[in-house]
PDB file of C-alpha atoms in Angstrom:
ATOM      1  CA  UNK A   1       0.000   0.000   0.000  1.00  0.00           C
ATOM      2  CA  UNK A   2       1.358   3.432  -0.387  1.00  0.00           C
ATOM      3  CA  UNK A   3       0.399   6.938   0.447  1.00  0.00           C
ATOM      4  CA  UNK A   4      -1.443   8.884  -2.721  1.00  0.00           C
ATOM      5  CA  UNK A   5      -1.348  11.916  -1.047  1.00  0.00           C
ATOM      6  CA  UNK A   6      -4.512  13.793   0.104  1.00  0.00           C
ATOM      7  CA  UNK A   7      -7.837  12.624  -0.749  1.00  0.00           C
ATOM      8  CA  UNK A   8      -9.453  14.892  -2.920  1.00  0.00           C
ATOM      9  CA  UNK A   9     -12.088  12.354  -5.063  1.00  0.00           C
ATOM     10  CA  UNK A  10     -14.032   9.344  -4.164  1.00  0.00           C
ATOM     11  CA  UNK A  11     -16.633   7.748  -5.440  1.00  0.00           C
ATOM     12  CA  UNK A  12     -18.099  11.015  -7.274  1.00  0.00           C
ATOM     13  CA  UNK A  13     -17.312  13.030  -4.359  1.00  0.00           C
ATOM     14  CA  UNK A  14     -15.473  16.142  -4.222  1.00  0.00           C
ATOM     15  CA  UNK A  15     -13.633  15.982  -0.287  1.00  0.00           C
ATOM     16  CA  UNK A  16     -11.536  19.081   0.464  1.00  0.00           C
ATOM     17  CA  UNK A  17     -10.241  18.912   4.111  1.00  0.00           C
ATOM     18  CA  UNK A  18      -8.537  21.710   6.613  1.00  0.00           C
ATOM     19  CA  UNK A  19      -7.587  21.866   9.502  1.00  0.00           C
ATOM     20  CA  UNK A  20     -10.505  21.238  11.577  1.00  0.00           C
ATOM     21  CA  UNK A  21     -13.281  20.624   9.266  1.00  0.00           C
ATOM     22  CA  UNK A  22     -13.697  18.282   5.974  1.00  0.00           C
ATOM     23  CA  UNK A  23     -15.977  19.488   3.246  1.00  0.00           C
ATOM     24  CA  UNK A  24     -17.688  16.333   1.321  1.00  0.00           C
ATOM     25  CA  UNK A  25     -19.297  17.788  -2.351  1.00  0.00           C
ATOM     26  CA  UNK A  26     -21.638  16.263  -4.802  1.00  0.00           C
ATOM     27  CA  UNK A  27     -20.576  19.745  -6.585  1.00  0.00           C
ATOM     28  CA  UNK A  28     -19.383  22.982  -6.062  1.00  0.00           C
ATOM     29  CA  UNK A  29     -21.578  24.967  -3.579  1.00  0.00           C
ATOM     30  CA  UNK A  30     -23.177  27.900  -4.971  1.00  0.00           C
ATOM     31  CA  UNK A  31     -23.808  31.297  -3.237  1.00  0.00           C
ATOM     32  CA  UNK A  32     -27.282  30.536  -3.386  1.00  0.00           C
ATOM     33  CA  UNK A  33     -26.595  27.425  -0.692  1.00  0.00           C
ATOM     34  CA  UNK A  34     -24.352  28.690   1.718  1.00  0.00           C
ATOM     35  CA  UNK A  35     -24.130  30.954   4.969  1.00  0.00           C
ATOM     36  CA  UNK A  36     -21.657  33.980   3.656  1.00  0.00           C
ATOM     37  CA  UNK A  37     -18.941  33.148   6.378  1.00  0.00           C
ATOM     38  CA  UNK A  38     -18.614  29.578   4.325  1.00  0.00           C
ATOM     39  CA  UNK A  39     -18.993  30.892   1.309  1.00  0.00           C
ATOM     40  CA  UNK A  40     -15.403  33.131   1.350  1.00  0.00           C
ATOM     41  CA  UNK A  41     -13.743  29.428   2.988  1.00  0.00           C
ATOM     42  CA  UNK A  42     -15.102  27.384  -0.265  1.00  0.00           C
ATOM     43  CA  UNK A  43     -14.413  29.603  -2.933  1.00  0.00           C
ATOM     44  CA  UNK A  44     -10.946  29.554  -1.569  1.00  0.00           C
ATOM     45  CA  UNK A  45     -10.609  25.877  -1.460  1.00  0.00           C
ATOM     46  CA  UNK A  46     -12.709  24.314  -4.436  1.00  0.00           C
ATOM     47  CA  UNK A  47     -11.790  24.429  -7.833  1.00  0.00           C
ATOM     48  CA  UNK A  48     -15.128  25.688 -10.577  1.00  0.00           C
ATOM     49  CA  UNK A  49     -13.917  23.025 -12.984  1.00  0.00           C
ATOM     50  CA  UNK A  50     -13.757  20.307 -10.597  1.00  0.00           C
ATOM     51  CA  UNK A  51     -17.693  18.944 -10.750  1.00  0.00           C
ATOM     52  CA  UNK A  52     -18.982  15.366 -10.742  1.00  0.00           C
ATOM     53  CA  UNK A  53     -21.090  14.838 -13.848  1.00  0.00           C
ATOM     54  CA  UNK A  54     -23.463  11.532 -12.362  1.00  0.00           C
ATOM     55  CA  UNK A  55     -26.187  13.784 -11.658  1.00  0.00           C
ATOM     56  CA  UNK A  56     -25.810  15.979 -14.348  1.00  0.00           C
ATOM     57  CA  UNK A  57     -25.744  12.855 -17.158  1.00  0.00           C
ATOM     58  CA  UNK A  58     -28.597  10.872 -15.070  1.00  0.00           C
ATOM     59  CA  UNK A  59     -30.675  13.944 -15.716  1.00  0.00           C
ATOM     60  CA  UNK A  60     -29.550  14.431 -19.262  1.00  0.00           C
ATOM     61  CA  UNK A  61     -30.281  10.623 -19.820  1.00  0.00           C
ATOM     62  CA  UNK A  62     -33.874  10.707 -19.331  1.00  0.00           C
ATOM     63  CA  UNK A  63     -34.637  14.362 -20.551  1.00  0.00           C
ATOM     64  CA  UNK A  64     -35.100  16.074 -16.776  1.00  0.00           C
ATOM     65  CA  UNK A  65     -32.766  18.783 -17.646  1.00  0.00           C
ATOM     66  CA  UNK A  66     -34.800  21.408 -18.056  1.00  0.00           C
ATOM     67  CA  UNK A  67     -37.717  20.326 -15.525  1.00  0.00           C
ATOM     68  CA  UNK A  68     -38.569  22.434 -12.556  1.00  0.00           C
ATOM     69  CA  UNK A  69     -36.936  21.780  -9.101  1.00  0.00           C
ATOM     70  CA  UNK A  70     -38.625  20.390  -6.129  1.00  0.00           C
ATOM     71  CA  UNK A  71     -36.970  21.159  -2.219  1.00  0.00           C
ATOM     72  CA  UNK A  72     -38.239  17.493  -1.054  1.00  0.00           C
ATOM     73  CA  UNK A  73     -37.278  14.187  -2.674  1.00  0.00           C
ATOM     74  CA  UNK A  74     -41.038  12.481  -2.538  1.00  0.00           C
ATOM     75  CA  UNK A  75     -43.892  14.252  -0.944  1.00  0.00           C
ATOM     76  CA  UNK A  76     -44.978  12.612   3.158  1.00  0.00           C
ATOM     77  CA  UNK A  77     -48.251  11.913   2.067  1.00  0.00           C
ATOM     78  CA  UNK A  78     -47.205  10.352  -1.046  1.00  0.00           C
ATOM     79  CA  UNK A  79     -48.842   7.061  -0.486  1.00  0.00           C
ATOM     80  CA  UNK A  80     -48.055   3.627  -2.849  1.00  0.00           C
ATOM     81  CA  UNK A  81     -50.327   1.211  -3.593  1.00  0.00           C
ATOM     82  CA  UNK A  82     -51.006  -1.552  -6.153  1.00  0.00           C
ATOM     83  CA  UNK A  83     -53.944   0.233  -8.693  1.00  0.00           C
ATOM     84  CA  UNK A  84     -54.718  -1.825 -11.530  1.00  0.00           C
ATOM     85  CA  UNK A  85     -56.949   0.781 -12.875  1.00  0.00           C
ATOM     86  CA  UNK A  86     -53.780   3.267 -13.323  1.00  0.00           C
ATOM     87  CA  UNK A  87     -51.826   3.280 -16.492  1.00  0.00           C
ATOM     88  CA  UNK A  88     -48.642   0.554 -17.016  1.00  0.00           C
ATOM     89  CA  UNK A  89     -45.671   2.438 -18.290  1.00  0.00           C
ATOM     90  CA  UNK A  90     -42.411   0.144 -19.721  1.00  0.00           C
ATOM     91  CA  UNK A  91     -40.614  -2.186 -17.087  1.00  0.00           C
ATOM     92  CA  UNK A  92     -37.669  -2.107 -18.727  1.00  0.00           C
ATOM     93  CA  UNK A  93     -37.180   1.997 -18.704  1.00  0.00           C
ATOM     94  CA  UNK A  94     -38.731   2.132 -15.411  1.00  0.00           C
ATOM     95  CA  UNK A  95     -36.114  -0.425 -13.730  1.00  0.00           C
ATOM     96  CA  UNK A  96     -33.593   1.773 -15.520  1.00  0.00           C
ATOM     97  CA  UNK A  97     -34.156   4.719 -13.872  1.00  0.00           C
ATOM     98  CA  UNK A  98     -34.564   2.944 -10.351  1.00  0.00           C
ATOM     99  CA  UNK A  99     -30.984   1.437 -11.097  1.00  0.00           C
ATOM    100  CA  UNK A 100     -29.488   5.041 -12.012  1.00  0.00           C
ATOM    101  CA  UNK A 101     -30.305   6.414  -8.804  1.00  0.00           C
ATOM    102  CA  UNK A 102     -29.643   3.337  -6.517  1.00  0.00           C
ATOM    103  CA  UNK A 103     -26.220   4.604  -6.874  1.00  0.00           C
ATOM    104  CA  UNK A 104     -26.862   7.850  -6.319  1.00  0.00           C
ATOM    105  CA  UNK A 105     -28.122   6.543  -2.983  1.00  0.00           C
ATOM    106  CA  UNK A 106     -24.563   5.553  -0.815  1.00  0.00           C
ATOM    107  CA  UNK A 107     -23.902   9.022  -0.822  1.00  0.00           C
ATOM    108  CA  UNK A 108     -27.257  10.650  -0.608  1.00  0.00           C
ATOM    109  CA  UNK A 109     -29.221   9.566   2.243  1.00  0.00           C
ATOM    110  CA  UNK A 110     -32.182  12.024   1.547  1.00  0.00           C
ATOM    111  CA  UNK A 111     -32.865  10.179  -1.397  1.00  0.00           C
ATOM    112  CA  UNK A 112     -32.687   6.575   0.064  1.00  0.00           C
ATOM    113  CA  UNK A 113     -36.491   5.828   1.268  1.00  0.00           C
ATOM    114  CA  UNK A 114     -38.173   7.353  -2.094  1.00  0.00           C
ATOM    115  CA  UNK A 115     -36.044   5.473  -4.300  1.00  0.00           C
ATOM    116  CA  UNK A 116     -36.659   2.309  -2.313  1.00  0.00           C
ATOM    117  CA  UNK A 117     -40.054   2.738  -2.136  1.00  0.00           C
ATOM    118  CA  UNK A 118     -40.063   3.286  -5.851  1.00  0.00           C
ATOM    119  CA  UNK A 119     -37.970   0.347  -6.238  1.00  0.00           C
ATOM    120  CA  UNK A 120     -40.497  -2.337  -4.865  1.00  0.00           C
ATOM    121  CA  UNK A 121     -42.805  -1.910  -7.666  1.00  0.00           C
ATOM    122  CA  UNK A 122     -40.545  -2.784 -10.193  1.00  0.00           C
ATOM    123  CA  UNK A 123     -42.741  -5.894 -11.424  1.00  0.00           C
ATOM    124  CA  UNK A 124     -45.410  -3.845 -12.412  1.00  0.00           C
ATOM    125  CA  UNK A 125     -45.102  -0.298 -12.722  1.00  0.00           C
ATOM    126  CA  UNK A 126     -48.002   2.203 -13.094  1.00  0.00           C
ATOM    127  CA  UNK A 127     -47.965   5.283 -13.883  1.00  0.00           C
ATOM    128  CA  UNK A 128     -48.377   6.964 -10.500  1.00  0.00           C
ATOM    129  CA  UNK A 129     -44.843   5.696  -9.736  1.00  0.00           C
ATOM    130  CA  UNK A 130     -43.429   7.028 -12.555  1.00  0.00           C
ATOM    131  CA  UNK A 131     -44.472  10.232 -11.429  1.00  0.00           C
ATOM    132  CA  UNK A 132     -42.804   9.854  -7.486  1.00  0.00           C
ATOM    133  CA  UNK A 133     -39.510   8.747  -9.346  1.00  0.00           C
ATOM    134  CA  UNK A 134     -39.597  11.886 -11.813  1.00  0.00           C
ATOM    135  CA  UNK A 135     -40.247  13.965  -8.605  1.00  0.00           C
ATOM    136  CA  UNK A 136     -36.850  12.483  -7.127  1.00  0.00           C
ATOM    137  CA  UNK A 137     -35.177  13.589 -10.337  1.00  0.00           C
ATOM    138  CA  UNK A 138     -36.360  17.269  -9.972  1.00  0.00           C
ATOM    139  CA  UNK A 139     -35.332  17.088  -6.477  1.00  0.00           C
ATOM    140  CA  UNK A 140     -31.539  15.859  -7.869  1.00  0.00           C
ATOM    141  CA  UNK A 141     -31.434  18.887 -10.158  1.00  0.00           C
ATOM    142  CA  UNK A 142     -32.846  21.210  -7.165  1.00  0.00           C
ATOM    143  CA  UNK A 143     -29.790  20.136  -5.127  1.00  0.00           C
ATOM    144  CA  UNK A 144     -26.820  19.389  -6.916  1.00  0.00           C
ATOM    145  CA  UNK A 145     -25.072  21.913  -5.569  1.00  0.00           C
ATOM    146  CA  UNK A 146     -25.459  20.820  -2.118  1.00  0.00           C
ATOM    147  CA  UNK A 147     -22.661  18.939   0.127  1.00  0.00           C
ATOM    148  CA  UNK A 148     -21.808  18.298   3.656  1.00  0.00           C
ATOM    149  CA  UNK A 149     -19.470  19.177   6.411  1.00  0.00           C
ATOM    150  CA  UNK A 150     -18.045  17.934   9.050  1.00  0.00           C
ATOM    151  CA  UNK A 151     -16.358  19.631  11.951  1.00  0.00           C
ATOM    152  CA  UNK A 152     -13.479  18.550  14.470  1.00  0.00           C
ATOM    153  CA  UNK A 153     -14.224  18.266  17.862  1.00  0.00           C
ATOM    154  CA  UNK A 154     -12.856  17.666  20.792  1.00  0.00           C
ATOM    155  CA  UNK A 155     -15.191  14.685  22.262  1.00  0.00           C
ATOM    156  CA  UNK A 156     -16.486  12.237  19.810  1.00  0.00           C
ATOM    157  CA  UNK A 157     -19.910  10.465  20.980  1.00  0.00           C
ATOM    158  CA  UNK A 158     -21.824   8.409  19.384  1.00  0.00           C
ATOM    159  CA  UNK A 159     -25.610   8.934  18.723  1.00  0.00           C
ATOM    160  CA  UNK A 160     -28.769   6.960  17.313  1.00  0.00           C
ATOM    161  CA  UNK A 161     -32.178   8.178  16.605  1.00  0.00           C
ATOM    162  CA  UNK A 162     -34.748   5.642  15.306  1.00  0.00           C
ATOM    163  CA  UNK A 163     -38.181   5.876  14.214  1.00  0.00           C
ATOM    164  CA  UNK A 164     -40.681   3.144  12.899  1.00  0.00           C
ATOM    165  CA  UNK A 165     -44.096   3.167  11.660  1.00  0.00           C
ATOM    166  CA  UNK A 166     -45.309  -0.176  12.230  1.00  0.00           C
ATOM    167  CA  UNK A 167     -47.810  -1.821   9.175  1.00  0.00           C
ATOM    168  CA  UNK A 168     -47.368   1.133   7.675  1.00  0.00           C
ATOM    169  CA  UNK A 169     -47.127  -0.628   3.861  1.00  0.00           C
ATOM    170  CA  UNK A 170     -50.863  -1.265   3.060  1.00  0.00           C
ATOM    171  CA  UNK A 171     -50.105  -4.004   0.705  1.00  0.00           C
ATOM    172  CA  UNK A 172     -47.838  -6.508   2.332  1.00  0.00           C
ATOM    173  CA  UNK A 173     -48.688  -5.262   5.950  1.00  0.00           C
ATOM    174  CA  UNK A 174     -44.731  -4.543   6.801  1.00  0.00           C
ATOM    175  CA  UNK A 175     -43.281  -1.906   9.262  1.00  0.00           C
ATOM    176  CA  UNK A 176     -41.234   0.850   7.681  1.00  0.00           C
ATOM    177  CA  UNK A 177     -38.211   1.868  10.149  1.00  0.00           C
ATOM    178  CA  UNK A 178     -35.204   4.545   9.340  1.00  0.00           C
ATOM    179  CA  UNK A 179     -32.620   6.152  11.764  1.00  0.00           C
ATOM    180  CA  UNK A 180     -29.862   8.621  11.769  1.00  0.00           C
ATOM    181  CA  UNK A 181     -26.701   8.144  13.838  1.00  0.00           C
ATOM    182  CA  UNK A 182     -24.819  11.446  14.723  1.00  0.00           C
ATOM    183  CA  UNK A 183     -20.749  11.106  15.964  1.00  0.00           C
ATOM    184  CA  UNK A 184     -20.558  14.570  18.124  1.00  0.00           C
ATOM    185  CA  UNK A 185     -23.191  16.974  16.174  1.00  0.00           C
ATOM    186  CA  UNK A 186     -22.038  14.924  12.625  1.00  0.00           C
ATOM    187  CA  UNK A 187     -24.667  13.483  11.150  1.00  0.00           C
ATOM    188  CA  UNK A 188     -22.950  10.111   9.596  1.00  0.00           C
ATOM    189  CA  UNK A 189     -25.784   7.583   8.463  1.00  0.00           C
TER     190      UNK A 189
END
C-alpha cells in the first residue's frame, strides 16, 4: 500500500479537508446554498472546474434537464399502492431509472427511502410511480449543488435516533423503520 497523497475524489465526491473541518461535495456549492462566512472558505478551497457529472448525465439521460426543481425528494403523504386501474408504463425503462439512482443513494441519504419505495414496484409499474420517481429527479437537479461538512471536535460520541411506523405498507402489511446516527453533532448515516 502506499500513500497517494490527500484525498481529494471518491466515489463522485469532491472531499476538500482543513484543519478542523472536511468538506464532502456532490458539486461545487453555490452562493445561493451557503451561509456567507462559508462561502469566502469554499471559494478559496474548491476548484469551478472540478464537478462530478453523475447527476448531471442521469438527468440528461432521461430528458429532466430542463424540468422544474422540487426542495423534497417524494412528498410525506405520497402514499403507494397496487392500482390496476392506473396506467402501465415500460418495465424495462422504469427499472432503468430505479438502477441510475440506486447509486446515487450511498452518498445521498435524503434520497434513500423514495427510491426504495419506488424500487419495490418494479414488477409492475403504473404510472403513479413514474411520477414519485420523476419527482426524485427534480429534487436531484434542485440540489446538486449541495454537500456536507463535518467539523473537528474535541469529544467524539456516538448517537442513534430511530423511528418506525409499524404496518405502515398497506399491501404486504410490513413496518417501515429509518434512523440517523450522529458522531458529536455529525450526522454520519
Amino acid at each position: 500500500m502506499s500513500m497517494m497523497g490527500e484525498l481529494k475524489f471518491f466515489l463522485g465526491l469532491q472531499i476538500k479537508q482543513v484543519v478542523d473541518m472536511i468538506y464532502i461535495l456532490r458539486r461545487n456549492m453555490s452562493r445561493n446554498y451557503l451561509m456567507s462566512h462559508i462561502l469566502a472558505t469554499l471559494q478559496v478551497l474548491f476548484d469551478k472546474r472540478n464537478t462530478t457529472k453523475n447527476e448531471l448525465s442521469l438527468l440528461k439521460k432521461f430528458n429532466c434537464e430542463d424540468c422544474k426543481t422540487m426542495s423534497i425528494p417524494m412528498h410525506p403523504t405520497s402514499i403507494l399502492s397496487v392500482d390496476e386501474s392506473d396506467k402501465k408504463v415500460d418495465q424495462t425503462s422504469y427499472k432503468y431509472m430505479i438502477g441510475s439512482i440506486l447509486y446515487l443513494t450511498t452518498s445521498m441519504l435524503d434520497i434513500m427511502f423514495g427510491v426504495c419505495l419506488c424500487a419495490r414496484f418494479q414488477v409492475y409499474p403504473r404510472e403513479s410511480y413514474l411520477t414519485i420517481v420523476k419527482h426524485i429527479f427534480r429534487y436531484l437537479k434542485g440540489t446538486t449543488n449541495l454537500g456536507l461538512y463535518y467539523k473537528r471536535y474535541e469529544q467524539y460520541m456516538l448517537k442513534g435516533c430511530n423511528d418506525a411506523h409499524f404496518v405502515g405498507d398497506r399491501i404486504e402489511r410490513k413496518s417501515t423503520s429509518g434512523g440517523c446516527h450522529f458522531i458529536g453533532p455529525n450526522l454520519v448515516s
